Short mmCIF file of C-alpha atoms and ligand atoms in Angstrom, two decimals:
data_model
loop_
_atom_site.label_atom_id
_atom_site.label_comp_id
_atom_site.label_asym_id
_atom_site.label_seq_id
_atom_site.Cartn_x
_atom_site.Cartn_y
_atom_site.Cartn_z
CA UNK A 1 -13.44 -21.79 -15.33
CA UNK A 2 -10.36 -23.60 -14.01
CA UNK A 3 -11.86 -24.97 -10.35
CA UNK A 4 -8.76 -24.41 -7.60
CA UNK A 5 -6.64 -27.60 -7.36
CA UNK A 6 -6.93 -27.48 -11.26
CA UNK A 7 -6.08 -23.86 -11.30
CA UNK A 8 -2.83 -25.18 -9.04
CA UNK A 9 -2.12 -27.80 -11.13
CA UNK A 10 -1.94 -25.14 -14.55
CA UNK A 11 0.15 -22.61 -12.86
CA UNK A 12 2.87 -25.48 -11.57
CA UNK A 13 3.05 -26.92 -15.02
CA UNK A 14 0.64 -25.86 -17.91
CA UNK A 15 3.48 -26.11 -21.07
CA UNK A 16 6.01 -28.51 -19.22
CA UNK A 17 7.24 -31.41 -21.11
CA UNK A 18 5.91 -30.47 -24.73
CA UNK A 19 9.24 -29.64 -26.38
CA UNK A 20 9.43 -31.37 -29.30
CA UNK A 21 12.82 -30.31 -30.49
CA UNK A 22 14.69 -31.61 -27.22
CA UNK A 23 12.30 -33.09 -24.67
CA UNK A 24 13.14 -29.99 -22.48
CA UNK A 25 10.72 -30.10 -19.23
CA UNK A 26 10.48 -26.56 -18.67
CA UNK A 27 9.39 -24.71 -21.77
CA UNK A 28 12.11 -23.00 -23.49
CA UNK A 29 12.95 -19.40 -24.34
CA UNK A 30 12.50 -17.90 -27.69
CA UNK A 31 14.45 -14.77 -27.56
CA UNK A 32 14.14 -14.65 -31.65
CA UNK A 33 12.70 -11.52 -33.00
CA UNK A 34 12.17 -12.83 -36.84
CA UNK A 35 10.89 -16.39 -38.24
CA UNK A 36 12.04 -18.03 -40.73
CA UNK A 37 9.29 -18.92 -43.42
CA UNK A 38 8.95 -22.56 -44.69
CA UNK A 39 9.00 -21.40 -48.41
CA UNK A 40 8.46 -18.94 -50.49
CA UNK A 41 4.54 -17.54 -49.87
CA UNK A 42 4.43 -19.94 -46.88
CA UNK A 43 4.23 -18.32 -43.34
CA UNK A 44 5.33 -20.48 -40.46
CA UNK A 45 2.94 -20.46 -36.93
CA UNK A 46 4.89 -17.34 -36.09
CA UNK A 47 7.09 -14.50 -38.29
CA UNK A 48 7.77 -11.61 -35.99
CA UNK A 49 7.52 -11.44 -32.52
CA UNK A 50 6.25 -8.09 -32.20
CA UNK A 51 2.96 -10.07 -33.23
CA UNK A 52 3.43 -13.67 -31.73
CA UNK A 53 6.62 -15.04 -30.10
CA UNK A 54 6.01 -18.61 -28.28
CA UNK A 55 7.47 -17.62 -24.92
CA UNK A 56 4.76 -14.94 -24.84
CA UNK A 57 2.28 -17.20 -25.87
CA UNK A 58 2.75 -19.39 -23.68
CA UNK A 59 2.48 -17.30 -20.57
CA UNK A 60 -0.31 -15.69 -22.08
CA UNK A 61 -2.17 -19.31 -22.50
CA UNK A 62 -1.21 -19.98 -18.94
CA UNK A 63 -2.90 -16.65 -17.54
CA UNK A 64 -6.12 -17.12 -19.62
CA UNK A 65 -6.82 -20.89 -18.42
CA UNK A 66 -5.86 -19.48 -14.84
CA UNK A 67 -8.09 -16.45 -15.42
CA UNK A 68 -11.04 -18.66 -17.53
CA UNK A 69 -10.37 -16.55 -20.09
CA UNK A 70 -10.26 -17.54 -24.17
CA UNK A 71 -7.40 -15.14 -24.95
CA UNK A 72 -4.31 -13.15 -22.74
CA UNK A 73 -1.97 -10.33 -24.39
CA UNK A 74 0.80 -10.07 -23.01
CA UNK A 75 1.77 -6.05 -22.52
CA UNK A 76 5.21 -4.20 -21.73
CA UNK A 77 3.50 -3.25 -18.21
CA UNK A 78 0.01 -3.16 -16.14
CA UNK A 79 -0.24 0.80 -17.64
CA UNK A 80 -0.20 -0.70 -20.99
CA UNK A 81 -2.83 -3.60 -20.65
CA UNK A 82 -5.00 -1.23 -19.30
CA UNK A 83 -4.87 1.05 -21.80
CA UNK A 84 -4.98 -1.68 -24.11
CA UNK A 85 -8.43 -3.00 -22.57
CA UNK A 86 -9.90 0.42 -22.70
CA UNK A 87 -8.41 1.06 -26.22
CA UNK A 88 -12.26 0.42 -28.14
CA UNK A 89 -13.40 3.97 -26.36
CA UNK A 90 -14.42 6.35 -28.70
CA UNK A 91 -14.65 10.72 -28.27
CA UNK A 92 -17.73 11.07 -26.19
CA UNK A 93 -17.93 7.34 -24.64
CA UNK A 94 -18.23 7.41 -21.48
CA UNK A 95 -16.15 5.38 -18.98
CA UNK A 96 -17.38 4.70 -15.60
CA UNK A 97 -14.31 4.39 -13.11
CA UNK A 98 -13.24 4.15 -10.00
CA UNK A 99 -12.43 6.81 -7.46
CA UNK A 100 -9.71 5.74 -5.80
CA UNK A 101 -8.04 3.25 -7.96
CA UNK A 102 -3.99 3.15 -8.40
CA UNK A 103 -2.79 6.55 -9.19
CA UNK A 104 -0.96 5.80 -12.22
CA UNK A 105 -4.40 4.43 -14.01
CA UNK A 106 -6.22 7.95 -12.64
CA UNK A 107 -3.53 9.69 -14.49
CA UNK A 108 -4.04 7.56 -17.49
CA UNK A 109 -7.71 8.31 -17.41
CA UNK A 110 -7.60 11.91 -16.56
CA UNK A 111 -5.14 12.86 -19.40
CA UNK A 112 -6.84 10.78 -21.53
CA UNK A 113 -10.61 12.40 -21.05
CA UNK A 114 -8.23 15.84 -21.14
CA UNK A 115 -7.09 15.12 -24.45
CA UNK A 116 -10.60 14.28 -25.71
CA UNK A 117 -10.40 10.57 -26.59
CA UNK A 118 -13.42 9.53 -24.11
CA UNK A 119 -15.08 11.13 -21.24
CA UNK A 120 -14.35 9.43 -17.64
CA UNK A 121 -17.04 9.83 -14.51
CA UNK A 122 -14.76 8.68 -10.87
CA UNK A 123 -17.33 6.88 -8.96
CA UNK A 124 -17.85 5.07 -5.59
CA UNK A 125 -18.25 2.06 -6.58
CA UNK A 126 -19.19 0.79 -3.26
CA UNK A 127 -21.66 3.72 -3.30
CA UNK A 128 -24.73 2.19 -4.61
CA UNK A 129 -26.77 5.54 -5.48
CA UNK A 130 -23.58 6.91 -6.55
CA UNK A 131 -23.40 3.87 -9.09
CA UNK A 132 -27.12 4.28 -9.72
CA UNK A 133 -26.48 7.44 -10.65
CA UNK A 134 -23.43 6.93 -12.88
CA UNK A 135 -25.14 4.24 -15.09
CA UNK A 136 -27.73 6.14 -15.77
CA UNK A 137 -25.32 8.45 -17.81
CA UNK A 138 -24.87 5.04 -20.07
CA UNK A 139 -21.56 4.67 -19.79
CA UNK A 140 -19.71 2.26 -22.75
CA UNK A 141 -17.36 0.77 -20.88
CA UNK A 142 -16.94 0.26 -16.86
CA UNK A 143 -13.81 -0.72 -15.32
CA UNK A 144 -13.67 -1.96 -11.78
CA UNK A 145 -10.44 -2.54 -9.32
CA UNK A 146 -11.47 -4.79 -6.72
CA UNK A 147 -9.73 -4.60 -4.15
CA UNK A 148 -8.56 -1.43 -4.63
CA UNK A 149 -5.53 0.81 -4.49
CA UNK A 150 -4.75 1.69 -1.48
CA UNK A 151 -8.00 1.49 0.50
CA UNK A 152 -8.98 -2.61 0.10
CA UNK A 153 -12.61 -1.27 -1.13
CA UNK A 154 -14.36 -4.35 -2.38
CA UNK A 155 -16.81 -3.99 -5.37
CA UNK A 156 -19.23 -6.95 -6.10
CA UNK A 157 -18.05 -7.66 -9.32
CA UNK A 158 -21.41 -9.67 -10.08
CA UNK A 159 -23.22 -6.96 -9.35
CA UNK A 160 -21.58 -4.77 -11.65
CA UNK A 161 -21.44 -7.19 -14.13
CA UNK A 162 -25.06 -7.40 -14.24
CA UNK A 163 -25.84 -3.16 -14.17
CA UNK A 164 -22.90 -3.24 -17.22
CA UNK A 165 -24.97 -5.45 -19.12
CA UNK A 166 -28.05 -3.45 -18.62
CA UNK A 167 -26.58 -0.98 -20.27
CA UNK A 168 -24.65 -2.75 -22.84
CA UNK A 169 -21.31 -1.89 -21.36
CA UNK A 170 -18.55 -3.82 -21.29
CA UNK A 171 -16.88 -4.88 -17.54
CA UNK A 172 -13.18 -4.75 -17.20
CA UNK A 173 -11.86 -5.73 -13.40
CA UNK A 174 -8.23 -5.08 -12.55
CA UNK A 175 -7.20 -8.25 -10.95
CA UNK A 176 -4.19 -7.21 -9.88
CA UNK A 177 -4.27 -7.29 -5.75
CA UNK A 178 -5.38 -10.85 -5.47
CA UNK A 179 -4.24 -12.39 -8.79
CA UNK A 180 -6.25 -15.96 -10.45
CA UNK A 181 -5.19 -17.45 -7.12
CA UNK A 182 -7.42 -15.78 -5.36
CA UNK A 183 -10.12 -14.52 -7.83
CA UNK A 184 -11.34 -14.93 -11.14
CA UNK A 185 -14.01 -11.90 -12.75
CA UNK A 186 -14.36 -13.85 -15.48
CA UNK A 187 -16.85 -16.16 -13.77
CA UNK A 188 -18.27 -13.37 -12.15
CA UNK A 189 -19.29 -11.78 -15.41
CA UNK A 190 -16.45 -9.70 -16.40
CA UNK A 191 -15.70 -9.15 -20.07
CA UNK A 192 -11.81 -8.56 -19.54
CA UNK A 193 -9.52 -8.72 -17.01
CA UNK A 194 -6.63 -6.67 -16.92
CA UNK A 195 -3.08 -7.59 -14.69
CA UNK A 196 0.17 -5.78 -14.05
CA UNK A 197 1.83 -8.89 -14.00
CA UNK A 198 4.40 -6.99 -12.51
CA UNK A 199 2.75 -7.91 -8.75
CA UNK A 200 1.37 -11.22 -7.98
CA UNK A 201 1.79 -13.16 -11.25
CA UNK A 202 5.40 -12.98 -11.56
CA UNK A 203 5.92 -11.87 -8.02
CA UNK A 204 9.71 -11.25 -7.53
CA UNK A 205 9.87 -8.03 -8.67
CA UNK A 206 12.09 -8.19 -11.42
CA UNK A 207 9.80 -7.86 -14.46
CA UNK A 208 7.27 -4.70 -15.56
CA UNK A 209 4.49 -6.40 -17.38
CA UNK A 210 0.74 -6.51 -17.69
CA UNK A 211 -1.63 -8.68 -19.67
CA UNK A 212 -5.51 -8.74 -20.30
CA UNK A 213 -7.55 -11.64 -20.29
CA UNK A 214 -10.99 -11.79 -22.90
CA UNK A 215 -13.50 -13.81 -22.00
CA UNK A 216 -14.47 -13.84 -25.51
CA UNK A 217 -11.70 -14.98 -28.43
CA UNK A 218 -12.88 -12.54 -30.64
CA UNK A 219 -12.54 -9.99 -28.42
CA UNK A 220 -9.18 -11.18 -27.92
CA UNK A 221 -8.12 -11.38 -30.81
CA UNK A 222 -8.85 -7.99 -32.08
CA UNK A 223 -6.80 -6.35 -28.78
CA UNK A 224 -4.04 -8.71 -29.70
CA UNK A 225 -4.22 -7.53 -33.42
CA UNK A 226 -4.36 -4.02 -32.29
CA UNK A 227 -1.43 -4.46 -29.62
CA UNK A 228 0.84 -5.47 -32.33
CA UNK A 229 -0.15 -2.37 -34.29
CA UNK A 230 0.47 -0.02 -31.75
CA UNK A 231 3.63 -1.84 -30.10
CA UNK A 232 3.10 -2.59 -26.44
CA UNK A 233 2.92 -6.56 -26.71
CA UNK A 234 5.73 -7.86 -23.85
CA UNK A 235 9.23 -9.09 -24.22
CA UNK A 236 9.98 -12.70 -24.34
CA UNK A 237 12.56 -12.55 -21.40
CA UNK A 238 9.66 -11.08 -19.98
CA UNK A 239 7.42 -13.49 -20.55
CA UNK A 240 10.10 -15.78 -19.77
CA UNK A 241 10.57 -14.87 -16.21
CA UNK A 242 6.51 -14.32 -15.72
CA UNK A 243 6.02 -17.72 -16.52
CA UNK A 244 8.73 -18.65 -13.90
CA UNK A 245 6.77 -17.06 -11.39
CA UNK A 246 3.70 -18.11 -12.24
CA UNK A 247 4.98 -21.73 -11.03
CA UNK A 248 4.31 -20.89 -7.65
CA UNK A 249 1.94 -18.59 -7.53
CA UNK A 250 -0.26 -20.53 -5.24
CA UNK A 251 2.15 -21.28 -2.59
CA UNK A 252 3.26 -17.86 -2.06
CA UNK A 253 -0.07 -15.88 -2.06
CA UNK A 254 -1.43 -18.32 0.67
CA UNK A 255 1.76 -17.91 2.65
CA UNK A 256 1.71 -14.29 2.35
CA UNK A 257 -1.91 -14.14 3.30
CA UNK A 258 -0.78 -15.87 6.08
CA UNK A 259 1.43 -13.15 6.94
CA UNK A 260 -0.86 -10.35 6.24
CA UNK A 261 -3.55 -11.96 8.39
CA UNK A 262 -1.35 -11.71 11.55
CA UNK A 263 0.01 -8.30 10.79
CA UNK A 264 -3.62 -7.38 10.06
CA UNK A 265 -5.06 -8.61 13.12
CA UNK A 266 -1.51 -6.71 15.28
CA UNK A 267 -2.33 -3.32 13.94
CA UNK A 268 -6.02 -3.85 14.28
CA UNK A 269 -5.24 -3.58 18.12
CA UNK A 270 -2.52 -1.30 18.48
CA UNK A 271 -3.04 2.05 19.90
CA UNK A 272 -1.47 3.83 17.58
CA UNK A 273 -2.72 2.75 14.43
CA UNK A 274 -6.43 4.31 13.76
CA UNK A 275 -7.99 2.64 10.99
CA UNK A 276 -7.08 -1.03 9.36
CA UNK A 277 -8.17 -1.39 5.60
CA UNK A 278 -8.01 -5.30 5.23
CA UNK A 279 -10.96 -7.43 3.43
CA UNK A 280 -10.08 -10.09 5.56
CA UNK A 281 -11.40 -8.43 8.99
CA UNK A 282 -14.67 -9.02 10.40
CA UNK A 283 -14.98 -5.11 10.27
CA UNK A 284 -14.10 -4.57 6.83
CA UNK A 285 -17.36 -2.59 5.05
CA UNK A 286 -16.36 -5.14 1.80
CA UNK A 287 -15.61 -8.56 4.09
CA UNK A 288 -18.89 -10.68 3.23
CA UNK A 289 -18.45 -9.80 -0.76
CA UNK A 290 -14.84 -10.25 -0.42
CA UNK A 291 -15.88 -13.99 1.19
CA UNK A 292 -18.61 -14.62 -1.60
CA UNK A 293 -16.53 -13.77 -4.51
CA UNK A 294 -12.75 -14.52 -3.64
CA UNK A 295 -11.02 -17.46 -2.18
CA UNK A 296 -8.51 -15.42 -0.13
CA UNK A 297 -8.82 -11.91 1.20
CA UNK A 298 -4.71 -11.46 -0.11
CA UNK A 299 -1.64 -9.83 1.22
CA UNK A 300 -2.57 -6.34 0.98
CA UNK A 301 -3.84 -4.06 3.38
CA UNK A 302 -3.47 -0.40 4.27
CA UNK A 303 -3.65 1.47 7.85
CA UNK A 304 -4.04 5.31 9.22
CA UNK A 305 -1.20 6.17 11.00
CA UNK A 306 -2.51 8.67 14.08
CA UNK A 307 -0.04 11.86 13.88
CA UNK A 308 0.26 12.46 10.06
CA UNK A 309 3.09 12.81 7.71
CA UNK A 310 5.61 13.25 10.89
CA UNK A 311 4.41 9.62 12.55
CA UNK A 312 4.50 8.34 9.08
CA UNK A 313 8.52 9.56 8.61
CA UNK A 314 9.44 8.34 12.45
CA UNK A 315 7.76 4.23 11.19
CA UNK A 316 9.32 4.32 8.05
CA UNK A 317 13.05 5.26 9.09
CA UNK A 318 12.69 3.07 11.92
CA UNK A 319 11.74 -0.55 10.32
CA UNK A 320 14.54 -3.14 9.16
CA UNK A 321 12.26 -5.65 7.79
CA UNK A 322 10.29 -3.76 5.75
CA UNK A 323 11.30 -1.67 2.40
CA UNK A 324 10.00 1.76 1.69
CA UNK A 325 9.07 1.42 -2.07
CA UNK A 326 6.30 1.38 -4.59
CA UNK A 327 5.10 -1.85 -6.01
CA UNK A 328 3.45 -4.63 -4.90
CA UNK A 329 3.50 -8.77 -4.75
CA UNK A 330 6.40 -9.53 -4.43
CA UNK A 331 8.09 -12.38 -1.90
CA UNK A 332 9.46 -8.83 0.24
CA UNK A 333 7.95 -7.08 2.38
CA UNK A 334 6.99 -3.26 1.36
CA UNK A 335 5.76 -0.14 2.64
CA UNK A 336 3.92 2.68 0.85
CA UNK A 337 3.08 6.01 1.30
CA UNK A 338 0.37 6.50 -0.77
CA UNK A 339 0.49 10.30 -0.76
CA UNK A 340 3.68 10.65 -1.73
CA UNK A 341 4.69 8.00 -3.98
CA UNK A 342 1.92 5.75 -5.78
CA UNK A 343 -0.60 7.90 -6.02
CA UNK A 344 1.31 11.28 -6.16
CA UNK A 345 -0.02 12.01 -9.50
CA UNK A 346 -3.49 12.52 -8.17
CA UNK A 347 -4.20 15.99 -7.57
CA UNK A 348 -4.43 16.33 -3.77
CA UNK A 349 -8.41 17.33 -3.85
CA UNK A 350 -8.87 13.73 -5.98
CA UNK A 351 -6.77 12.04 -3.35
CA UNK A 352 -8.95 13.66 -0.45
CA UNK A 353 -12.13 12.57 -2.19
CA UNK A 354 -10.62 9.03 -2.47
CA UNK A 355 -9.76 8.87 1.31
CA UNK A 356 -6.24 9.04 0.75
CA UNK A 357 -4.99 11.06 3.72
CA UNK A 358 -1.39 11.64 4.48
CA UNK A 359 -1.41 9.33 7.67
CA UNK A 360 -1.91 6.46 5.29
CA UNK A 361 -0.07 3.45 4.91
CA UNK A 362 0.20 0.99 2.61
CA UNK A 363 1.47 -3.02 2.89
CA UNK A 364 2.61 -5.67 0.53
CA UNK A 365 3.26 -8.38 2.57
CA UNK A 366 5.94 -10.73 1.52
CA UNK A 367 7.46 -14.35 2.77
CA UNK A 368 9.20 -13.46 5.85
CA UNK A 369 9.02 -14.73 8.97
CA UNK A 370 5.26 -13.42 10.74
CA UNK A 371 7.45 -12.85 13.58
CA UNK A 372 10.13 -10.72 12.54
CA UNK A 373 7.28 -8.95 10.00
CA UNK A 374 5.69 -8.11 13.94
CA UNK A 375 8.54 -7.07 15.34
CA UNK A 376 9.71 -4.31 12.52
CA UNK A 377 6.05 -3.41 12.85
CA UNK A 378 6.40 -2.71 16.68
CA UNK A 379 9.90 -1.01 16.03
CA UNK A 380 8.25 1.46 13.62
CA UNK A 381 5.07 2.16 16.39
CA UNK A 382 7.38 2.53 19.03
CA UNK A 383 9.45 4.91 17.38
CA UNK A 384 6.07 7.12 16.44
CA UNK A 385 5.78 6.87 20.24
CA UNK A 386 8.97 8.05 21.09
CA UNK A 387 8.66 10.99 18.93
N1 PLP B 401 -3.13 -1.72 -11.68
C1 PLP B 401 -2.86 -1.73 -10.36
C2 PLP B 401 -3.94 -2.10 -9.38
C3 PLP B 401 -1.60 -1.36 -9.89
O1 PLP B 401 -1.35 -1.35 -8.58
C4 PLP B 401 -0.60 -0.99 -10.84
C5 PLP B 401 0.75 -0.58 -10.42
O2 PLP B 401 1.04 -0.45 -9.25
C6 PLP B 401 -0.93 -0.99 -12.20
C7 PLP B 401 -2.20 -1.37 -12.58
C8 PLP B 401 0.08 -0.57 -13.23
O3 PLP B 401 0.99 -1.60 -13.48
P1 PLP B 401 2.50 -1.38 -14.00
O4 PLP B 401 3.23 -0.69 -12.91
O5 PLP B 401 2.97 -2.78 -14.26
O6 PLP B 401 2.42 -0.56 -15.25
#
């Protein structure tokens, strides 16, 4: 495992200065699809970039030293890598989930287990009988999304390393909220680690993408193989762009966790505002394991609005700083409804059993000013008040 300032040092400039062709600094893009072959019966390091294209490669190389990882894939989006990491699942395997992770990867698992291709149990996985009980149903494969999506639940990923091993399941953590910056599974016993690169890693919101990280190469290698075969591996522009991102990862997620901090702390006291879902408070249920096993407690955080779906709709219209959209890690500043838009596809009685109530709210918090983040946040409260 890559130890911080070494972890810095890849993301600002793992690949730079290798071009042999031109002496390029930054890496360049390979936007070819097809490879020529040296001769006739003699394949070249790549010949079709549906299987290998060196822009993709080299993000992926970047992620997996970031991550500690042997082998990345690079995937068209986060959906895709984590369908990819779950892809060895058999009919009748059990997968042991989360209950309230993001609401696109409950849909995923739900119409999967509908269809027949594995069976899924939705856990607590800060539950520990719950947990208890769901291992002892033996359970192939567990994956873990720490913190999760919306409600900043922390899971202690050694922990559930260790009961996955017990019973010879493999652990895959969604890494997604804090990114390599901030926490690495790997080291904590994870198998795989799965991104939507589309948050954190490439961070302005301008690419869909996803990779997962094997600890193992073998492992690796065979979701790579089968990635190709099925057709989700990531464009090159893609790639391209990710990598670009990736550059100053660091900077930003501290910056932002800056700004989440403060906001954290402001709603924590406000009247208004019942309760605050952010590892990084002293009250947080998850805030020792989130200080044992991450080096940041991140830019996301969630809050219960008193007043429901009406105080909700006076905030939203009212802020000027903050956008109403879905999506996550990027240098802006967004707001979420949960209920409504990311995690609409769960069927409301899964989304009450996950804690997801109407009054919730979610935050990405970008690189603005901590003042003028404040002061949208105080526009939007007032306005509930005014109501
Ligand atoms: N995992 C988490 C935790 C997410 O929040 C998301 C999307 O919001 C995904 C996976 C899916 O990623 P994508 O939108 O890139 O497919």
């Amino acid at each position: 495992m890559a130890d911080r300032k070494a972890a810095q040092t890849i993301a600002a400039a793992h690949g730079v200065a290798q071009d042999a062709a031109f002496g390029a600094v930054i890496p360049p893009i390979h936007l070819s699809t097809t490879f020529q072959f040296p001769g006739f019966e003699r394949a070249g390091p790549y010949d079709y970039s549906r299987l290998g294209n060196p822009t993709r490669d080299q993000v992926a190389d970047t992620i997996a030293k970031l991550e500690g990882g042997a082998r990345a894939v690079m995937l068209a989006s986060g959906m895709a890598a984590l369908d990819l990491a779950l892809s060895s699942l058999l009919p009748g395997d059990l997968l042991l989930a989360p209950h309230d992770c993001y609401g696109g990867t409950h849909r995923l698992l739900s119409l999967r287990s509908a269809r027949g291709h594995y069976r899924v149990a939705f856990v607590d996985q800060t539950d520990r009988e719950a947990l208890s009980a769901a291992f002892a149903g033996k359970p192939k494969l567990v994956l873990t999304e720490t913190p999760s999506n919306p409600l900043m639940r922390v899971v202690d990923i050694r922990d559930m390393a260790e009961r996955a091993r017990a019973v010879g399941a493999r652990l895959v953590v969604d890494n997604t909220f804090l990114s390599p910056a901030l926490q690495q599974p790997i080291a904590l016993g994870a198998d795989l680690v799965v991104h939507s690169t589309t948050k954190y890693l490439n961070g302005h919101s301008d690419v869909i993408g996803g990779a997962v990280v094997a600890a193992e190469a073998a492992l690796g290698e065979e979701l790579a193989a089968w990635a190709n075969t099925i057709g989700v591996t990531g464009s090159p522009f893609d790639a391209y762009l990710t990598l670009r991102g990736i550059r100053t990862l660091f900077v930003r997620i501290e910056r932002q966790e800056r700004n989440a901090a403060a906001v954290a702390a402001c709603l924590a006291a406000h009247p208004r505002v019942g309760r605050v879902y952010y590892p990084g408070l002293a009250t947080h249920p998850g805030h020792e394991t989130a200080k044992a096993q991450q080096s940041g407690f991140g830019a996301m955080l969630s809050f219960e609005l008193t007043g429901g779906r009406e105080a909700v709709r006076a905030l939203v219209e009212a802020l000027q700083v903050f956008t109403l959209a879905e999506s996550l890690g990027g240098v802006e500043s967004l707001i979420a409804h949960p209920a409504t838009m990311t995690h609409a596809a769960m069927d409301p009685a899964a989304r009450a059993t996950a804690g997801i109530t109407d009054g919730l709210l979610r935050l990405s918090i970008g690189l603005e000013a901590e003042d003028d983040l404040l002061r949208d946040l105080g526009r939007g409260l007032d306005a509930v008040a005014r109501r």
